[in-house]
């Protein structure tokens, strides 16, 4: 066994969530060691896109365009269909020319400076791994964690290099368990799990078949095929020759994954395609279950669960990978604040309080758009409509608020704050209106001669954003920053401000007067709002900062 290694944060799991955690930590100046038991990144598409909120986070990291480039070969697609074969469904559609955009891109423009993009997991993970190494992270594939122990000094993990067989011990202040749905670390910790459990069993069949003559100008996203011999769903990858078919099978009838060898899968694919002569090459067959499983607690002393280790959900609302990335974005700035001595350990306890409800809601909504066998609903009935309505607010990755001891509650009497809210899509449907616990409002402004979003001012430190006449808050920020030893950025928004916008424009989206202010955490969430002038700026701001860092 080799000598011990010490790192601030050990990340177990090198999928999209673990790699994102490593990048966020580097962004905050924290070194990490990431290990992954497989020899490389995912070879299977799994997730096919990332939403607008995730792209906001990649924008903060300066990698937004590299992520888009990774998925450049994927044709933008839309359309959820149902029929007896793919050929029957697609041939009934007229051909359309021109480039398609990411679904709901137009609506997202008022919500976010970023737009979601099509990129599969096997395309994005190598990019994230390369960037993580470029930014100083220690990334080790083909390395397995065989057990963890905790004490007052942190976490000790026993690792094995699966190529050489050599074992070692790594000690870390904290460990992020992003080790997947079957999480060995979660199992070792005996974490209680709630939820409906398995709602459907599938084979994820990745295959090549040249369908260009069929789908050109009729590109689609998903198509459910139901016939006596086969029930499943086609998901387009490049709308050309690369596809995934989710083949449903029923364990209650004695069926099991081993009943479907490659040749049988090819026969079923030809039936589902409605193209008996098409040449099919199967790359991989991956059994999986559509499940709803939520870990009741995510923090276990110095160990934190994230991604599928924390919450499993059907993929039909597009929340799986995106929710996991949001988990570690919420967690990593808090780890950085504690490791740098800016916050108390109590701040880490808010990870549970803030993320468990969000993960549970995402999982329940994802399950609500599934049919009795676990596939996405396609038949236009009341259940379909209700599922769409529940799904709509979370599609972009927004539509939720945090409540915890680190969020400063505000008095909204007598009318619950309704008179402060602008009549806009972000405010009315996603609660993005400057309220504490909500993501900071997006507004295009001019700063140092460049057009940027207000969100571009955030993402690394605490940031104070004031109305046009809120300059005295910026002076208070300098004093509080010096008192607490932590950087607080400050910007006045208005026609003559540090960031330039029309008169009253920022005040409207933030729900404040021209002398008001919002305080934004490093993860873009509003932690405190003072709507009007205050008699003691410094005392008010210091109180808010102490609560945000759990220093009270």
Coordinates of C-alpha atoms in Angstrom, one line a residue:
X1 CA 0.0 0.0 0.0
X2 CA 1.4 3.4 -1.0
X3 CA 1.7 6.4 1.4
X4 CA -1.3 8.5 2.2
X5 CA -2.4 11.5 0.1
X6 CA -4.2 14.5 1.5
X7 CA -6.7 16.6 -0.5
X8 CA -9.3 19.2 0.4
X9 CA -12.1 17.3 -1.5
X10 CA -12.3 13.8 -2.9
X11 CA -14.9 13.2 -5.6
X12 CA -16.0 9.6 -6.1
X13 CA -17.6 9.2 -9.5
X14 CA -16.3 10.6 -12.8
X15 CA -19.5 11.1 -14.7
X16 CA -21.1 14.4 -15.7
X17 CA -21.9 15.3 -12.1
X18 CA -18.5 14.4 -10.6
X19 CA -16.7 16.2 -13.4
X20 CA -18.8 19.3 -12.9
X21 CA -18.1 19.3 -9.2
X22 CA -14.4 19.2 -9.9
X23 CA -14.7 22.2 -12.3
X24 CA -16.8 24.2 -9.8
X25 CA -14.3 23.6 -7.0
X26 CA -11.4 24.7 -9.3
X27 CA -13.5 27.8 -10.1
X28 CA -13.6 28.6 -6.4
X29 CA -9.8 27.9 -5.9
X30 CA -10.2 24.5 -4.2
X31 CA -8.1 21.5 -5.4
X32 CA -9.8 18.1 -5.8
X33 CA -9.0 14.5 -6.6
X34 CA -11.6 12.7 -8.7
X35 CA -11.7 9.0 -9.1
X36 CA -13.8 6.8 -11.5
X37 CA -13.9 3.0 -11.5
X38 CA -14.4 2.8 -15.3
X39 CA -11.4 3.2 -17.6
X40 CA -12.8 6.3 -19.2
X41 CA -15.8 8.5 -19.6
X42 CA -19.2 7.2 -20.6
X43 CA -19.5 5.4 -23.9
X44 CA -23.3 5.5 -23.9
X45 CA -25.3 8.6 -24.8
X46 CA -27.6 8.5 -21.7
X47 CA -28.7 12.2 -21.3
X48 CA -29.1 14.0 -24.6
X49 CA -29.1 17.6 -23.6
X50 CA -28.4 20.1 -20.9
X51 CA -30.9 22.8 -20.0
X52 CA -30.5 26.6 -19.8
X53 CA -29.6 26.7 -16.1
X54 CA -26.8 24.2 -16.6
X55 CA -25.5 26.3 -19.5
X56 CA -25.6 29.3 -17.2
X57 CA -23.2 27.5 -14.9
X58 CA -20.9 26.5 -17.8
X59 CA -21.0 30.1 -18.9
X60 CA -19.6 31.1 -15.5
X61 CA -16.8 28.6 -16.0
X62 CA -16.1 30.0 -19.5
X63 CA -16.8 26.7 -21.2
X64 CA -20.2 27.4 -22.7
X65 CA -19.0 27.3 -26.3
X66 CA -16.8 24.2 -25.8
X67 CA -19.9 22.4 -24.5
X68 CA -21.9 23.5 -27.6
X69 CA -19.2 22.4 -29.9
X70 CA -19.1 19.0 -28.3
X71 CA -22.7 18.5 -29.4
X72 CA -22.4 20.2 -32.7
X73 CA -23.0 17.0 -34.7
X74 CA -26.5 16.6 -33.1
X75 CA -29.4 17.9 -35.1
X76 CA -31.7 20.0 -33.1
X77 CA -35.0 18.2 -32.9
X78 CA -38.5 18.4 -31.4
X79 CA -41.6 16.2 -31.6
X80 CA -43.0 13.6 -29.3
X81 CA -44.8 10.9 -31.4
X82 CA -46.7 7.6 -31.0
X83 CA -47.5 4.9 -33.4
X84 CA -47.2 1.2 -34.5
X85 CA -43.8 1.8 -36.2
X86 CA -41.4 4.7 -36.7
X87 CA -41.8 4.5 -40.4
X88 CA -45.6 4.8 -40.2
X89 CA -45.3 7.8 -37.9
X90 CA -42.6 9.7 -39.8
X91 CA -44.0 9.2 -43.3
X92 CA -47.2 10.9 -42.2
X93 CA -45.3 14.1 -41.4
X94 CA -44.5 16.8 -44.1
X95 CA -40.9 17.6 -44.7
X96 CA -39.7 21.0 -43.4
X97 CA -36.6 22.9 -44.4
X98 CA -34.4 25.2 -42.4
X99 CA -32.5 25.0 -39.1
X100 CA -34.3 24.2 -35.9
X101 CA -33.6 25.7 -32.6
X102 CA -33.5 24.2 -29.1
X103 CA -37.1 23.8 -27.9
X104 CA -38.4 26.8 -26.0
X105 CA -35.3 28.8 -26.8
X106 CA -37.4 31.9 -27.6
X107 CA -39.2 31.8 -24.2
X108 CA -35.9 31.3 -22.4
X109 CA -34.5 34.6 -23.7
X110 CA -36.3 36.6 -21.0
X111 CA -35.2 34.1 -18.3
X112 CA -31.5 33.5 -19.0
X113 CA -28.5 34.7 -21.0
X114 CA -27.9 31.0 -22.0
X115 CA -29.9 28.6 -24.0
X116 CA -29.9 24.8 -23.5
X117 CA -28.2 22.7 -26.0
X118 CA -28.3 19.1 -27.4
X119 CA -25.2 17.2 -26.3
X120 CA -25.1 13.6 -25.2
X121 CA -23.3 12.4 -22.1
X122 CA -20.6 10.5 -24.1
X123 CA -19.9 13.8 -26.0
X124 CA -19.8 16.2 -23.0
X125 CA -17.9 14.1 -20.5
X126 CA -14.5 13.9 -22.3
X127 CA -14.7 17.7 -22.7
X128 CA -15.3 18.2 -19.0
X129 CA -12.5 15.8 -18.1
X130 CA -10.0 17.6 -20.3
X131 CA -11.0 21.0 -18.9
X132 CA -10.8 19.6 -15.3
X133 CA -7.2 18.5 -15.9
X134 CA -6.4 21.8 -17.6
X135 CA -7.5 23.6 -14.5
X136 CA -5.4 21.6 -12.1
X137 CA -7.7 18.8 -10.9
X138 CA -6.3 15.3 -10.3
X139 CA -8.5 13.1 -12.4
X140 CA -7.9 9.3 -12.2
X141 CA -9.9 6.8 -14.2
X142 CA -9.9 3.0 -13.6
X143 CA -9.6 3.7 -9.9
X144 CA -12.0 2.3 -7.4
X145 CA -13.1 3.3 -3.9
X146 CA -13.3 0.2 -1.7
X147 CA -14.5 1.9 1.5
X148 CA -14.6 5.1 3.5
X149 CA -14.1 6.0 7.2
X150 CA -14.8 9.3 8.9
X151 CA -13.4 10.9 12.1
X152 CA -12.8 14.4 13.4
X153 CA -9.9 14.8 10.9
X154 CA -12.0 14.2 7.8
X155 CA -12.6 11.2 5.5
X156 CA -10.2 8.3 4.7
X157 CA -10.9 6.4 1.5
X158 CA -9.2 3.2 0.4
X159 CA -8.5 3.3 -3.3
X160 CA -7.4 0.6 -5.8
X161 CA -5.7 1.2 -9.2
X162 CA -7.6 -1.4 -11.2
X163 CA -4.8 -1.7 -13.8
X164 CA -1.8 -2.2 -11.4
X165 CA -3.7 -3.6 -8.4
X166 CA -2.0 -1.1 -6.1
X167 CA -3.9 0.2 -3.2
X168 CA -3.6 3.6 -1.4
X169 CA -5.3 5.7 1.2
X170 CA -6.5 9.2 0.5
X171 CA -7.5 11.5 3.2
X172 CA -9.8 14.4 2.5
X173 CA -11.6 17.1 4.4
X174 CA -14.7 16.3 2.5
X175 CA -16.0 13.7 0.1
X176 CA -18.6 14.1 -2.7
X177 CA -20.2 10.8 -3.6
X178 CA -21.3 11.1 -7.2
X179 CA -21.0 7.4 -7.7
X180 CA -24.3 6.7 -9.5
X181 CA -27.7 5.2 -8.9
X182 CA -26.2 2.1 -7.2
X183 CA -23.9 4.3 -5.0
X184 CA -21.6 1.9 -3.0
X185 CA -20.9 4.8 -0.6
X186 CA -24.6 5.4 0.0
X187 CA -25.0 1.7 0.6
X188 CA -22.1 1.7 3.1
X189 CA -23.7 4.6 4.9
X190 CA -27.1 2.9 5.2
X191 CA -28.9 6.0 3.9
X192 CA -32.7 5.6 4.0
X193 CA -34.4 5.8 0.6
X194 CA -37.9 6.9 -0.1
X195 CA -40.0 7.1 -3.3
X196 CA -42.1 4.9 -5.5
X197 CA -39.2 2.7 -6.5
X198 CA -39.0 1.0 -9.9
X199 CA -41.8 1.9 -12.3
X200 CA -40.4 0.3 -15.5
X201 CA -37.6 -1.9 -16.8
X202 CA -35.8 -1.3 -20.0
X203 CA -32.9 -2.2 -22.3
X204 CA -31.2 0.9 -23.6
X205 CA -30.1 -0.2 -27.1
X206 CA -27.6 2.1 -28.8
X207 CA -27.5 1.3 -32.6
X208 CA -26.5 2.6 -36.0
X209 CA -29.0 2.5 -38.9
X210 CA -29.0 4.9 -41.9
X211 CA -32.5 6.5 -41.7
X212 CA -31.6 9.7 -43.4
X213 CA -34.0 9.2 -46.4
X214 CA -36.8 8.7 -43.9
X215 CA -36.2 11.5 -41.4
X216 CA -34.6 14.3 -43.5
X217 CA -36.8 17.4 -43.0
X218 CA -38.9 15.4 -40.5
X219 CA -36.4 15.2 -37.6
X220 CA -37.9 14.2 -34.3
X221 CA -37.0 13.8 -30.7
X222 CA -38.9 10.9 -29.3
X223 CA -41.3 8.3 -30.7
X224 CA -43.1 5.6 -28.7
X225 CA -43.8 2.4 -30.7
X226 CA -46.5 0.0 -29.4
X227 CA -47.4 -3.3 -31.0
X228 CA -47.9 -6.8 -29.7
X229 CA -44.3 -7.9 -30.3
X230 CA -42.5 -4.8 -29.0
X231 CA -43.1 -1.7 -26.8
X232 CA -40.5 1.0 -26.5
X233 CA -39.3 4.4 -27.4
X234 CA -36.9 5.7 -30.1
X235 CA -34.7 8.6 -29.1
X236 CA -32.8 10.4 -31.8
X237 CA -29.1 11.1 -31.4
X238 CA -28.1 12.7 -34.6
X239 CA -31.3 12.2 -36.7
X240 CA -29.2 10.5 -39.3
X241 CA -27.7 7.1 -38.4
X242 CA -27.3 7.1 -34.6
X243 CA -30.2 6.2 -32.4
X244 CA -31.3 4.8 -29.1
X245 CA -34.3 2.5 -28.5
X246 CA -35.6 2.0 -25.0
X247 CA -37.0 -1.5 -25.1
X248 CA -39.6 -2.2 -22.4
X249 CA -39.6 -5.6 -20.7
X250 CA -41.7 -6.9 -17.8
X251 CA -40.0 -8.8 -14.9
X252 CA -43.5 -9.5 -13.4
X253 CA -44.0 -11.8 -16.4
X254 CA -40.7 -13.6 -15.9
X255 CA -38.9 -11.5 -18.5
X256 CA -35.3 -10.6 -17.8
X257 CA -32.6 -8.6 -19.6
X258 CA -30.7 -11.8 -20.7
X259 CA -33.8 -12.9 -22.7
X260 CA -32.8 -10.3 -25.3
X261 CA -29.5 -11.2 -27.0
X262 CA -28.2 -9.0 -29.9
X263 CA -29.9 -10.9 -32.7
X264 CA -33.3 -10.8 -31.0
X265 CA -32.9 -7.1 -30.3
X266 CA -32.2 -6.5 -34.0
X267 CA -35.4 -8.4 -35.0
X268 CA -37.4 -6.3 -32.5
X269 CA -35.8 -3.1 -33.8
X270 CA -36.7 -3.9 -37.4
X271 CA -40.3 -4.4 -36.3
X272 CA -40.4 -1.2 -34.3
X273 CA -38.8 0.7 -37.2
X274 CA -41.2 -0.9 -39.7
X275 CA -38.2 -1.5 -42.0
X276 CA -37.5 -5.2 -42.3
X277 CA -34.5 -4.8 -44.6
X278 CA -32.6 -2.0 -42.8
X279 CA -29.1 -2.8 -41.8
X280 CA -28.6 -2.4 -38.0
X281 CA -25.4 -2.4 -36.0
X282 CA -25.9 -2.5 -32.3
X283 CA -23.1 -0.8 -30.3
X284 CA -24.3 -1.6 -26.8
X285 CA -27.3 -2.9 -24.7
X286 CA -27.6 -1.4 -21.3
X287 CA -30.3 -2.7 -18.8
X288 CA -31.8 0.0 -16.6
X289 CA -34.8 0.7 -14.4
X290 CA -36.9 3.9 -14.4
X291 CA -37.1 4.6 -10.7
X292 CA -38.1 7.2 -8.2
X293 CA -35.7 6.9 -5.2
X294 CA -34.8 9.8 -3.0
X295 CA -32.1 9.8 -0.3
X296 CA -33.7 11.2 2.9
X297 CA -30.4 12.9 3.8
X298 CA -27.6 14.1 1.5
X299 CA -25.0 15.1 4.2
X300 CA -23.5 12.4 6.3
X301 CA -20.9 14.3 8.4
X302 CA -18.1 15.1 5.9
X303 CA -19.7 13.0 3.0
X304 CA -22.2 14.5 0.6
X305 CA -24.4 12.6 -1.9
X306 CA -25.0 14.1 -5.3
X307 CA -26.6 13.3 -8.6
X308 CA -28.1 9.8 -9.0
X309 CA -26.6 8.8 -5.7
X310 CA -28.9 11.3 -4.1
X311 CA -32.0 11.0 -6.3
X312 CA -33.1 8.7 -9.1
X313 CA -35.8 9.8 -11.5
X314 CA -37.1 8.8 -14.9
X315 CA -35.5 10.8 -17.7
X316 CA -38.7 12.1 -19.2
X317 CA -38.6 15.6 -17.7
X318 CA -34.9 16.0 -18.6
X319 CA -33.9 16.6 -15.0
X320 CA -31.5 13.7 -14.1
X321 CA -28.0 15.0 -15.0
X322 CA -29.2 18.7 -14.8
X323 CA -30.4 18.1 -11.2
X324 CA -27.1 16.5 -10.3
X325 CA -25.1 19.4 -11.7
X326 CA -27.3 21.8 -9.7
X327 CA -26.6 19.7 -6.6
X328 CA -22.9 20.1 -6.8
X329 CA -23.1 23.8 -7.8
X330 CA -25.1 24.4 -4.6
X331 CA -22.6 22.4 -2.5
X332 CA -19.2 23.4 -3.9
X333 CA -19.3 27.2 -3.1
X334 CA -20.3 26.2 0.5
X335 CA -17.3 23.8 0.8
X336 CA -15.0 26.5 -0.5
X337 CA -16.4 29.1 2.0
X338 CA -15.8 26.7 4.9
X339 CA -12.4 25.5 3.7
X340 CA -11.3 29.1 3.3
X341 CA -12.5 30.0 6.8
X342 CA -15.2 32.3 5.7
X343 CA -18.2 30.3 6.9
X344 CA -19.1 27.9 9.7
X345 CA -19.7 24.2 9.2
X346 CA -23.4 25.0 9.7
X347 CA -23.5 26.4 6.2
X348 CA -22.9 22.8 4.9
X349 CA -26.1 21.7 6.6
X350 CA -28.1 23.9 4.3
X351 CA -27.2 21.6 1.4
X352 CA -29.7 19.0 2.7
X353 CA -32.4 21.6 3.5
X354 CA -32.1 23.3 0.1
X355 CA -31.5 20.4 -2.3
X356 CA -33.6 17.5 -1.0
X357 CA -36.9 19.2 -1.7
X358 CA -35.8 20.2 -5.2
X359 CA -34.6 16.7 -6.0
X360 CA -37.8 15.2 -4.7
X361 CA -40.0 17.5 -6.7
X362 CA -38.0 16.9 -9.9
X363 CA -38.3 13.1 -9.4
X364 CA -42.0 13.2 -8.7
X365 CA -42.7 15.4 -11.8
X366 CA -40.5 13.2 -13.9
X367 CA -42.6 10.2 -12.8
X368 CA -45.9 12.0 -13.4
X369 CA -45.2 12.1 -17.1
X370 CA -44.6 8.3 -17.3
X371 CA -47.2 5.7 -18.2
X372 CA -48.0 2.5 -16.3
X373 CA -44.9 0.8 -17.8
X374 CA -42.5 3.7 -17.1
X375 CA -42.3 5.2 -20.6
X376 CA -43.1 8.8 -21.3
X377 CA -46.8 9.6 -21.8
X378 CA -47.7 10.3 -25.4
X379 CA -51.4 9.7 -25.6
X380 CA -53.2 13.0 -25.5
X381 CA -55.4 12.6 -22.4
X382 CA -55.9 14.4 -19.1
X383 CA -52.8 12.7 -17.5
X384 CA -50.7 13.9 -20.5
X385 CA -51.9 17.5 -20.1
X386 CA -51.4 17.5 -16.3
X387 CA -47.9 16.1 -16.8
X388 CA -47.0 18.8 -19.2
X389 CA -48.3 21.5 -16.9
X390 CA -46.3 20.1 -14.0
X391 CA -43.2 19.7 -16.1
X392 CA -43.2 23.2 -17.7
X393 CA -41.8 25.2 -14.8
X394 CA -38.7 23.0 -14.4
X395 CA -37.8 22.3 -18.0
X396 CA -35.3 25.2 -18.2
X397 CA -33.8 24.3 -14.8
X398 CA -35.3 27.2 -13.0
X399 CA -38.7 27.3 -11.3
X400 CA -37.7 26.6 -7.7
X401 CA -36.7 28.5 -4.6
X402 CA -34.5 27.7 -1.7
X403 CA -35.5 28.1 2.0
X404 CA -32.9 27.6 4.7
X405 CA -31.3 29.3 7.7
X406 CA -28.8 30.8 5.3
X407 CA -31.6 32.7 3.3
X408 CA -32.8 35.9 4.9
X409 CA -36.6 35.9 5.2
X410 CA -38.3 39.2 4.4
X411 CA -41.6 40.7 5.6
X412 CA -44.0 40.6 2.6
X413 CA -47.1 41.9 4.5
X414 CA -49.8 42.9 3.9
X415 CA -50.3 41.4 0.4
X416 CA -47.6 38.7 0.3
X417 CA -45.4 40.9 -1.9
X418 CA -47.6 40.6 -4.9
X419 CA -47.5 44.3 -5.6
X420 CA -43.7 44.1 -5.9
X421 CA -43.7 41.5 -8.7
X422 CA -43.4 42.5 -12.3
X423 CA -45.9 41.0 -14.7
X424 CA -43.3 39.0 -16.7
X425 CA -42.8 35.3 -17.6
X426 CA -39.8 34.9 -15.2
X427 CA -41.7 36.5 -12.3
X428 CA -45.1 34.9 -12.7
X429 CA -44.2 31.4 -13.7
X430 CA -40.7 30.9 -12.3
X431 CA -40.6 33.3 -9.3
X432 CA -37.5 34.9 -10.6
X433 CA -38.2 38.4 -9.2
X434 CA -35.5 39.3 -6.7
X435 CA -37.1 37.4 -3.7
X436 CA -34.7 35.8 -1.3
X437 CA -34.2 32.2 -2.3
X438 CA -34.8 32.7 -6.0
X439 CA -32.2 32.8 -8.7
X440 CA -31.0 36.4 -9.4
X441 CA -33.0 38.1 -12.2
X442 CA -31.4 38.2 -15.7
X443 CA -31.3 41.5 -17.5
X444 CA -29.2 42.6 -20.4
X445 CA -27.0 45.6 -19.4
X446 CA -23.9 47.4 -20.5
X447 CA -20.8 47.2 -18.4
X448 CA -17.5 48.7 -19.5
X449 CA -18.7 49.0 -23.0
X450 CA -19.8 45.3 -23.3
X451 CA -23.3 43.9 -23.4
X452 CA -23.6 41.4 -20.6
X453 CA -26.2 39.8 -18.4
X454 CA -26.6 40.7 -14.7
X455 CA -25.9 37.0 -14.1
X456 CA -22.4 37.6 -15.6
X457 CA -21.6 39.8 -12.6
X458 CA -22.2 36.8 -10.3
X459 CA -20.9 33.3 -10.0
X460 CA -17.7 33.5 -8.0
X461 CA -18.3 35.7 -4.9
X462 CA -21.1 37.5 -3.1
X463 CA -22.4 40.3 -5.2
X464 CA -24.5 43.4 -4.2
X465 CA -26.8 44.8 -7.0
X466 CA -28.4 48.1 -6.2
X467 CA -31.0 50.4 -7.8
X468 CA -29.9 53.6 -9.6
X469 CA -29.7 55.6 -6.3
X470 CA -28.2 52.9 -4.2
X471 CA -24.5 54.0 -4.1
X472 CA -24.4 54.2 -0.4
X473 CA -24.9 50.4 -0.3
X474 CA -21.6 50.0 -2.3
X475 CA -19.7 51.9 0.4
X476 CA -21.2 49.7 3.0
X477 CA -20.1 46.6 1.0
X478 CA -16.5 47.7 1.2
X479 CA -16.6 48.1 5.0
X480 CA -18.4 44.8 5.5
X481 CA -16.0 43.0 3.2
X482 CA -13.1 44.3 5.2
X483 CA -14.8 43.4 8.5
X484 CA -15.5 39.8 7.5
X485 CA -12.5 39.2 5.3
X486 CA -14.5 38.1 2.3
X487 CA -14.9 39.7 -1.1
X488 CA -18.3 41.3 -1.9
X489 CA -18.7 42.7 -5.4
X490 CA -20.9 45.7 -5.8
X491 CA -22.7 47.3 -8.8
X492 CA -25.2 50.1 -9.2
X493 CA -27.7 49.5 -12.0
X494 CA -29.2 52.5 -13.9
X495 CA -28.8 55.0 -16.7
X496 CA -25.6 56.4 -15.0
X497 CA -24.6 53.3 -13.0
X498 CA -21.7 50.8 -13.0
X499 CA -24.0 48.7 -15.2
X500 CA -26.1 50.7 -17.6
X501 CA -29.8 50.0 -18.2
X502 CA -33.0 52.0 -18.7
X503 CA -34.4 54.0 -15.8
X504 CA -36.3 51.7 -13.5
X505 CA -35.5 48.6 -15.5
X506 CA -33.4 46.7 -13.0
X507 CA -35.6 47.9 -10.1
X508 CA -38.6 46.3 -11.8
X509 CA -37.0 42.8 -12.3
X510 CA -35.5 42.8 -8.8
X511 CA -38.6 44.1 -6.9
X512 CA -36.8 47.1 -5.3
X513 CA -36.9 50.9 -5.3
X514 CA -34.1 53.0 -6.8
X515 CA -32.5 52.9 -3.3
X516 CA -33.0 49.2 -2.8
X517 CA -30.6 46.3 -3.1
X518 CA -30.3 42.5 -3.5
X519 CA -27.4 40.4 -2.2
X520 CA -26.5 37.4 -4.4
X521 CA -24.6 34.3 -3.3
X522 CA -21.8 32.7 -5.4
X523 CA -24.4 30.2 -6.8
X524 CA -26.5 33.1 -8.3
X525 CA -29.3 32.8 -5.7
X526 CA -30.6 35.9 -3.9
X527 CA -29.9 35.6 -0.2
X528 CA -31.2 39.0 1.0
X529 CA -33.2 41.9 -0.3
X530 CA -33.8 45.4 1.1
X531 CA -36.5 47.0 -1.0
X532 CA -36.0 50.6 0.1
X533 CA -33.5 52.8 1.8
X534 CA -32.2 51.7 5.2
X535 CA -31.2 53.8 8.2
X536 CA -28.0 51.7 8.7
X537 CA -26.6 50.2 5.5
X538 CA -23.5 48.7 7.0
X539 CA -25.3 47.0 10.0
X540 CA -28.1 45.6 7.7
X541 CA -25.6 44.2 5.1
X542 CA -23.4 42.7 7.8
X543 CA -26.3 41.0 9.4
X544 CA -27.3 39.5 6.1
X545 CA -23.8 38.4 5.3
X546 CA -23.4 36.7 8.7
X547 CA -26.7 34.8 8.2
X548 CA -25.7 33.8 4.6
X549 CA -22.5 32.3 5.9
X550 CA -24.1 30.9 9.1
X551 CA -21.8 33.1 11.3
X552 CA -24.7 34.1 13.6

